[in-house]
XYZ file of C-alpha atoms in Angstrom:
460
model
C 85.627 100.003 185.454
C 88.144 96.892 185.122
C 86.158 95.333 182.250
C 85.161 98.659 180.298
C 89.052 99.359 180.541
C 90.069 96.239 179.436
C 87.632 95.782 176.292
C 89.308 99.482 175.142
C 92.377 98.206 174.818
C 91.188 95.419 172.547
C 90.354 98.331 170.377
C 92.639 98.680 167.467
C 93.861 102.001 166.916
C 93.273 102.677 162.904
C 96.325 102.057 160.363
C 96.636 104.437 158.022
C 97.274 103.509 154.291
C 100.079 105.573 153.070
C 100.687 105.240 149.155
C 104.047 105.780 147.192
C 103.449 106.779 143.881
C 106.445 107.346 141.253
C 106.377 106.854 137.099
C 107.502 103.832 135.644
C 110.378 105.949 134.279
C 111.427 106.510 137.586
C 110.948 103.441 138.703
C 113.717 101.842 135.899
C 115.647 104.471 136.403
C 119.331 103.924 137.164
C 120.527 104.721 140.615
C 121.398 103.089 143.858
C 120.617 103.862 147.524
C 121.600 102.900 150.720
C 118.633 101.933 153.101
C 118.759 104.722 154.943
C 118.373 107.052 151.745
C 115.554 104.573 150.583
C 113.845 105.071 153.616
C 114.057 108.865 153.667
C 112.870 109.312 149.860
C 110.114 106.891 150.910
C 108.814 108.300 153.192
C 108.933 111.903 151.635
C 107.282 110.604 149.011
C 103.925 109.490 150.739
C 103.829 113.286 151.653
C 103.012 114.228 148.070
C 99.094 114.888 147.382
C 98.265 113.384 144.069
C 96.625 116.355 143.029
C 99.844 118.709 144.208
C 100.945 120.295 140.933
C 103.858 121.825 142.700
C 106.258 120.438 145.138
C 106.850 121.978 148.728
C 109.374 121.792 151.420
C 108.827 117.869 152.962
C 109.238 117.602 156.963
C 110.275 114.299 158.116
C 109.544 113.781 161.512
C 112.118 111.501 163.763
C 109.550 109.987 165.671
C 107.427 108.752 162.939
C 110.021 107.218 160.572
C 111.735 105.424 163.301
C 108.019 103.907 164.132
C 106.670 103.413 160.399
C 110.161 101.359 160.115
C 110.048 99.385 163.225
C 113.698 100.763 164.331
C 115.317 101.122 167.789
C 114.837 104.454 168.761
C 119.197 105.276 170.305
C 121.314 108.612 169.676
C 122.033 107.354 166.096
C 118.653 107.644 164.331
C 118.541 111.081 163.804
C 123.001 111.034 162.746
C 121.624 108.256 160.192
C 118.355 109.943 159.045
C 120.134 113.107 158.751
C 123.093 111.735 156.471
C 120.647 109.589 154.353
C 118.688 112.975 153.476
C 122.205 114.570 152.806
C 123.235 111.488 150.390
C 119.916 112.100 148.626
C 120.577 115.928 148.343
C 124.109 114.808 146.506
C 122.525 111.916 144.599
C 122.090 111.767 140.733
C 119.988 109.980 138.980
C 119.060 108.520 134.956
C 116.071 108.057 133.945
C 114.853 107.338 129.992
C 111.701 108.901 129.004
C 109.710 109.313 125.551
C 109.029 112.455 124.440
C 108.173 114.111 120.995
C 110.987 113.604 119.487
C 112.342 110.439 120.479
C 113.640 109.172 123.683
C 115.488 111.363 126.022
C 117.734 110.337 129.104
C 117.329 112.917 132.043
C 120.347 113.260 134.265
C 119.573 114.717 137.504
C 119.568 115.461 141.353
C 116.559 114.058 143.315
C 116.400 116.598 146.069
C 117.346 120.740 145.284
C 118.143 121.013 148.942
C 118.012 119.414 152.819
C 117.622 121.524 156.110
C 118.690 119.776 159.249
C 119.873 120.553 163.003
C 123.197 120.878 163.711
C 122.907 119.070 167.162
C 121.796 115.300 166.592
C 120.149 115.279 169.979
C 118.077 118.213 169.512
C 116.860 116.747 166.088
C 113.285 116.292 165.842
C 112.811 116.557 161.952
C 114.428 117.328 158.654
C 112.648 119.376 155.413
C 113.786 118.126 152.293
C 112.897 119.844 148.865
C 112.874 117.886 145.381
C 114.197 119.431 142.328
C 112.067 120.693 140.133
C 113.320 118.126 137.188
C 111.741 115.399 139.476
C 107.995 117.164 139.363
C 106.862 114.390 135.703
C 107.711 111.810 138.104
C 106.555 112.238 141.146
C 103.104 115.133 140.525
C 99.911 115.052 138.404
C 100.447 111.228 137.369
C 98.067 110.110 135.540
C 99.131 106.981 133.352
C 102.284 104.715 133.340
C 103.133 105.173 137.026
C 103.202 102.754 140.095
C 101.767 102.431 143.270
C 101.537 100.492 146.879
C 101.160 101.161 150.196
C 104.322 101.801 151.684
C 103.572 99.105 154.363
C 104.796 96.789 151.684
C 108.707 97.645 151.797
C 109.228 99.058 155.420
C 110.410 96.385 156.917
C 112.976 95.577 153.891
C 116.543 95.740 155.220
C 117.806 95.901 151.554
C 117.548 98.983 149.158
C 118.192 96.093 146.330
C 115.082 94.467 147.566
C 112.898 97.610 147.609
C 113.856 98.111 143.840
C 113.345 94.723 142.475
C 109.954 94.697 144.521
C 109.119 97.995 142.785
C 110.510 96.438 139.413
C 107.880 93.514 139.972
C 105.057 95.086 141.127
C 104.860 96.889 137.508
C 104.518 94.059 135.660
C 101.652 92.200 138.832
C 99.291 91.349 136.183
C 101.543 90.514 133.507
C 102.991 88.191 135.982
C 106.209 87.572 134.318
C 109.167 90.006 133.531
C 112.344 89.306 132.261
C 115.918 91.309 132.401
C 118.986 90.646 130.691
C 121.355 90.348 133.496
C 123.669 93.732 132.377
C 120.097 95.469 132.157
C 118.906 94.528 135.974
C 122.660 95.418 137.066
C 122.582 98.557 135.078
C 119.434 99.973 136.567
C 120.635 98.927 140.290
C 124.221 100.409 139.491
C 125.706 97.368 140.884
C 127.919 96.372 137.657
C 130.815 97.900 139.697
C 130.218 96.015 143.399
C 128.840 92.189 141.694
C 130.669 91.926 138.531
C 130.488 88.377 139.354
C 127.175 87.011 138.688
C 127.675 84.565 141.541
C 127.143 86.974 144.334
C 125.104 89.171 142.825
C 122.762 86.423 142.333
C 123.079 85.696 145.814
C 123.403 89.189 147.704
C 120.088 90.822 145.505
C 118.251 88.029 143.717
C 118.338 85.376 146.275
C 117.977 88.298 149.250
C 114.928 89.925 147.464
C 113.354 86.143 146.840
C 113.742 85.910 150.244
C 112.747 89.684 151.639
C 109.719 89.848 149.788
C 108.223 86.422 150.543
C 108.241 87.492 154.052
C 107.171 90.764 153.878
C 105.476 92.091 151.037
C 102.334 91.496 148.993
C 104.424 89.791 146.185
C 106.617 86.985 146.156
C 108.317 85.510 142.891
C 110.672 82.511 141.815
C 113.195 83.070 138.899
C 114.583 80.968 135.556
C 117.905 81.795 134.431
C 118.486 81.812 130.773
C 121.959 80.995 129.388
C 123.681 81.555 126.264
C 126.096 79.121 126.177
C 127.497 78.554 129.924
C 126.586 82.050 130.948
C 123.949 83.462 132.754
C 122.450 85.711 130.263
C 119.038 86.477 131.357
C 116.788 86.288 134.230
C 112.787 85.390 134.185
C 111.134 86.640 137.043
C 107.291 84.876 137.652
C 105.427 87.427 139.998
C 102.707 86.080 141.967
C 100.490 87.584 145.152
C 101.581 86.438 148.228
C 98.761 84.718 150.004
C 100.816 84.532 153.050
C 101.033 88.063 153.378
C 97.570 89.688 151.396
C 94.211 90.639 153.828
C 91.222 91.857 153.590
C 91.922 95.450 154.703
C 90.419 95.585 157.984
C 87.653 98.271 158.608
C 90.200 100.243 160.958
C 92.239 101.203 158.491
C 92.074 104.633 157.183
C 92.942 106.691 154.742
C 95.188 109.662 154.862
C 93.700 113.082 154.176
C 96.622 114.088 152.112
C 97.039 111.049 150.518
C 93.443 109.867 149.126
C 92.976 105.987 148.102
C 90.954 105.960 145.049
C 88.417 103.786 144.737
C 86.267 102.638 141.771
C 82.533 101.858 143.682
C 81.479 97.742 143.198
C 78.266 99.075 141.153
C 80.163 101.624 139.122
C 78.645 101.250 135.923
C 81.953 102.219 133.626
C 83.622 99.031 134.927
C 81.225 96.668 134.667
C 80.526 97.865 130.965
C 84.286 97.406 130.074
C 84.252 93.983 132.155
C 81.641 92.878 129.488
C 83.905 93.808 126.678
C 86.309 91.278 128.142
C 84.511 87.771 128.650
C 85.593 86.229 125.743
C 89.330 86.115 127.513
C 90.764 83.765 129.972
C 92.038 85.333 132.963
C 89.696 88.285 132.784
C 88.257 89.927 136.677
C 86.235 93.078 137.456
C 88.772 93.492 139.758
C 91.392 94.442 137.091
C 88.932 96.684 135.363
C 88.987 98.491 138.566
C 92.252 98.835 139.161
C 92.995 99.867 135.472
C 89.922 102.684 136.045
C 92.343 104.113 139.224
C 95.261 104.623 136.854
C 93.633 105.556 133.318
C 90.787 107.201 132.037
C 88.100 105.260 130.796
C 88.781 106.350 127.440
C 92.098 104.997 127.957
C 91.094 101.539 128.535
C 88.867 101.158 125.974
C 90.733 102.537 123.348
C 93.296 99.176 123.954
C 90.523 96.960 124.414
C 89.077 97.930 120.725
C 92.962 97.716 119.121
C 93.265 94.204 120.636
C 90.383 92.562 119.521
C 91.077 94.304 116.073
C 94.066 92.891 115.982
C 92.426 89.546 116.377
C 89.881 89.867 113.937
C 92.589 90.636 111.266
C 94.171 87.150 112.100
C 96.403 87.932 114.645
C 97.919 85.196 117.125
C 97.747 86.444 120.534
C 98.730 83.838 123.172
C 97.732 85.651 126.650
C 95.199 88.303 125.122
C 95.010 89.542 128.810
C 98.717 89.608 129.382
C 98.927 91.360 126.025
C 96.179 94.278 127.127
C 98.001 95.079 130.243
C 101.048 95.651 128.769
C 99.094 98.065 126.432
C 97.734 99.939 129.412
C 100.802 101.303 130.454
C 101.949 101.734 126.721
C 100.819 105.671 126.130
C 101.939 105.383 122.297
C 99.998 101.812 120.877
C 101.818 103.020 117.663
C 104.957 102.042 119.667
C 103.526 99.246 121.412
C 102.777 97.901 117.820
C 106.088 98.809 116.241
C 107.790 96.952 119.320
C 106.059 93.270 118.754
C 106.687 93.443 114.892
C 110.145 94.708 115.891
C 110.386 91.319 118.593
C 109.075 89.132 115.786
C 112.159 90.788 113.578
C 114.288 89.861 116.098
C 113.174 86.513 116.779
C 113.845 85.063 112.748
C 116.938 87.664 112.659
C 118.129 85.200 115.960
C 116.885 81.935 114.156
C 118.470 82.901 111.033
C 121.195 83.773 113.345
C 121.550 80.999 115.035
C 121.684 78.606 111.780
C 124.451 80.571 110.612
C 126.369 79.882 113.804
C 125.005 76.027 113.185
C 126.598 75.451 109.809
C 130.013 77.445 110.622
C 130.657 75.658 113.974
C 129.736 71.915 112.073
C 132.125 72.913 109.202
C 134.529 73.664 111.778
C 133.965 70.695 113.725
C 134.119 68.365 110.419
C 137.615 70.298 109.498
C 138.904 69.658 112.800
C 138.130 65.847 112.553
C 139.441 65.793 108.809
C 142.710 67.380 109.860
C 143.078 65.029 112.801
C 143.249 62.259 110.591
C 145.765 64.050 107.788
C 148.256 64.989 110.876
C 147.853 61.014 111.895
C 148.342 59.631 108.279
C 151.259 62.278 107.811
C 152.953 61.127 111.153
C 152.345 57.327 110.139
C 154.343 57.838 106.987
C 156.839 59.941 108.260
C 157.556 57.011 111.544
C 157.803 54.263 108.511
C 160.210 56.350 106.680
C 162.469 56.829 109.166
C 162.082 53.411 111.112
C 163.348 50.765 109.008
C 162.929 48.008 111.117
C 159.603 48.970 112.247
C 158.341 49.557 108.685
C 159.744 45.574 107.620
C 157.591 43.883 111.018
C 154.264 46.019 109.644
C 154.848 44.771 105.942
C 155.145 41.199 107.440
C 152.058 41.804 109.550
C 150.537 42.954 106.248
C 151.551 40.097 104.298
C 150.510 37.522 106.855
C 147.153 39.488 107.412
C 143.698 37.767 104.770
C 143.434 41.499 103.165
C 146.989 41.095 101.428
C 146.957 40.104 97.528
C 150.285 38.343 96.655
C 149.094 39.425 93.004
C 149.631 43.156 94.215
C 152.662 44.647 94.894
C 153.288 45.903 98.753
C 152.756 49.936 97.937
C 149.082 48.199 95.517
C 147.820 46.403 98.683
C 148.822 49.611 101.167
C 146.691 51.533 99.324
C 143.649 49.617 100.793
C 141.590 51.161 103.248
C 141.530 47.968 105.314
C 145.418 47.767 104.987
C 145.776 51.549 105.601
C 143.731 50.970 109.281
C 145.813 47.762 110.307
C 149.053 49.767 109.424
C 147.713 53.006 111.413
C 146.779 50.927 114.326
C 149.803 48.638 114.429
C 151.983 52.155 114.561
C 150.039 53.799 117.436
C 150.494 50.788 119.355
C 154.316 50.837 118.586
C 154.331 55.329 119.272
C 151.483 55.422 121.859
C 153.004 58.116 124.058
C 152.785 60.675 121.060
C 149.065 59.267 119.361
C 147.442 59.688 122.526
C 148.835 63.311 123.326
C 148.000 64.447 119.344
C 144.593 62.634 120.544
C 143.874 64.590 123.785
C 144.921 68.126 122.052
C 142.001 67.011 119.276
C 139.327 65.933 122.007
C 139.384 68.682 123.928
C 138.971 70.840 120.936
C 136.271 68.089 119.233
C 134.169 68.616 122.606
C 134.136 72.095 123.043
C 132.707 72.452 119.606
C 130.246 70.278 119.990
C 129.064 71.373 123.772
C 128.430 75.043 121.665
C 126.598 72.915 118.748
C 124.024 71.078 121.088
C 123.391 74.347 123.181
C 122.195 75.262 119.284
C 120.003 71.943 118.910
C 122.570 70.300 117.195
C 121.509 66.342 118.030
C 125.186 64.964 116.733
């Protein structure tokens, strides 16, 4: 009895794969959560069927968040569960979408209303119900959404880390995304609380880096790009996390409610489209696959056929594959076309740009050398005119000196150049308080000018 005992409880009980699933829209939307919000919108979320075409009152049980979250079950969970669901009842949120006639921002509550117990110890569960503005973003997806396992982000501490793990998980296969820093602080909210970019590097970029290494199925580094001395821009470069991605084991499950789909290894649709693709580096049935779980195949091939169009008529596609995916989740190509020519515009309207800047700051910087030198000559002059005796020791030096003609009178020979730079340097050395504070004013000035010319390319 000891042994058949003890091989059950080698058994593994069977994890359930729970999936969050949200539009891209949503997911670049501009809000900001505490973690205890996060986790109740989370976890509400991998309640919604993906075939649910209307939304329903949500009951969140105490038990079960407390143990998908790993926290201490005290007196306090249910006072902090119930205030995060009443913070999300009060919440707004932005969120741009396209629509028919142009893009539209949508302002508006996530949740239309939250039913809780009045007696924290009594509380088992809360119901929460989503406004109906939310339903294009959370029911009937179909293309241009996201989604994981929520096992990915429950043991995130951060809200800012479960965003910028969402953020990155879009753009997987791209493997690369880039924000302009006001853009990433805009759609966190977070201008107002690290207006520095200091700490907000540290407190969400650094944090996140650091969160999702050690707990999720992504991990990334990040290059800063700088215009001038500031941070302007930040590269993210997305990776999977081989520390952290299994095999799933055959005890998982899925949940009724929440169906995994799955495109079979034989299915015949992907490897068909997989053929279409050989030609290009980078290429897996395994992305076929996943693109068949999100779009139709219709969908997919439609991109396929306008990318290698594109290269038949001559054009230059670096990452063809990197390209394609970022098609996918484009539902208007017209767009997705109008936005590279619209990049390429913007990348000779910056180079012509930037040459403009060129030429004005090198005129200024050759004006401020030119006038540097008239201020010297003019102070030169002025000193000999009014210092008599100084002016009579120069002329001797001049007169003693192999670039003086005794054929020439003194003002013929001053108006050498050689002449002119023995008198200049003869009356620095006699004022060299006042030369070397008209020089320091001048330096700083000549080195500021050209620190913004070489972050140009300037090679002066």
């Amino acid at each position: 009895m000891a042994k058949k005992s003890e091989q059950s409880s080698r058994i593994e009980k069977p994890r359930l794969v729970r999936l969050i699933r949200k539009s891209n829209d949503l997911v670049e939307g501009k809000y900001r959560f505490d973690i205890w919000e996060m986790r109740v919108f989370t976890k509400t979320l991998t309640m919604i069927h993906k075939d649910d075409e209307d939304f329903r009152p949500y009951r969140i049980y105490l038990k079960e968040i407390i143990s998908d979250f790993g926290l201490e079950q005290n007196k306090q969970s249910y006072k902090f569960l119930k205030e995060g669901a009443e913070k999300l009842a009060r919440r707004e949120i932005r969120a741009v979408a396209s629509t028919p006639d142009g893009e539209m921002e949508l302002l508006t509550h996530i949740a239309a209303g939250v039913k809780s117990f009045t007696n924290n110890n009594a509380g088992k569960y809360i119901e929460i119900s989503f406004h109906p503005e939310m339903k294009p973003h959370l029911l009937q997806l179909q293309t241009q959404f996201l989604m994981y396992d929520i096992k990915n982000i429950l043991r995130l501490q951060s809200s800012f880390s479960i965003r910028i793990y969402e953020l990155l998980k879009q753009y997987e296969r791209i493997g690369k995304r880039k924000f302009t820093i006001e853009e990433l602080k805009d759609i966190l909210d977070v201008a107002d609380k690290y207006p520095l970019y200091a700490n907000f590097k540290q407190r969400v970029i650094i944090k996140a880096q650091e969160d999702l290494s050690e707990f999720t199925d992504i991990r990334f580094t990040f290059e800063e790009e700088k215009k001038g001395k500031a941070v302007y821009a930040i590269i993210f470069f997305i990776e999977r996390n081989a520390d952290f991605t299994e095999e799933l084991p055959s005890n998982i499950i899925v949940d009724s409610m929440i169906q995994l789909p799955v495109v079979p290894k034989e299915s015949q649709e992907a490897l068909e489209i997989f053929s279409l693709l050989k030609e290009f580096k980078g290429v897996n049935i395994q992305t076929v696959k996943d693109w068949l779980i999100q779009f139709s195949p219709e969908h997919v091939r439609q991109r396929i056929t306008l990318l290698k169009n594109q290269i038949a008529l001559g054009g230059k596609i670096r990452n063809p594959m990197g390209y394609l995916q970022k098609m996918m989740i484009q539902s208007n190509l017209f767009d997705l076309v109008e936005e590279t020519k619209q990049e390429k515009q913007q990348v000779v309207e910056q180079q012509k740009q930037t040459h403009h800047l060129l030429k004005r700051l090198a005129a200024e910087l050759e004006q401020l050398q030119v006038g540097h030198y008239e201020t010297q000559k003019r102070m030169v002059e002025k000193i000999l005119n009014e210092d008599e005796i100084l002016r009579t020791e120069i002329h001797n030096s001049v007169k003693n000196s192999r670039f003086y003609d005794p054929g020439q009178t003194i003002a013929e020979n001053m108006k050498k150049g050689m002449v002119q730079g023995m008198v200049f340097s003869k009356v620095k050395q006699a004022r060299q308080t006042l030369f070397e504070e008209m020089d320091r004013e001048f330096e700083v000035l000549e080195k500021s000018l050209k620190s913004q010319l070489r972050v140009l390319g300037w090679d002066g």
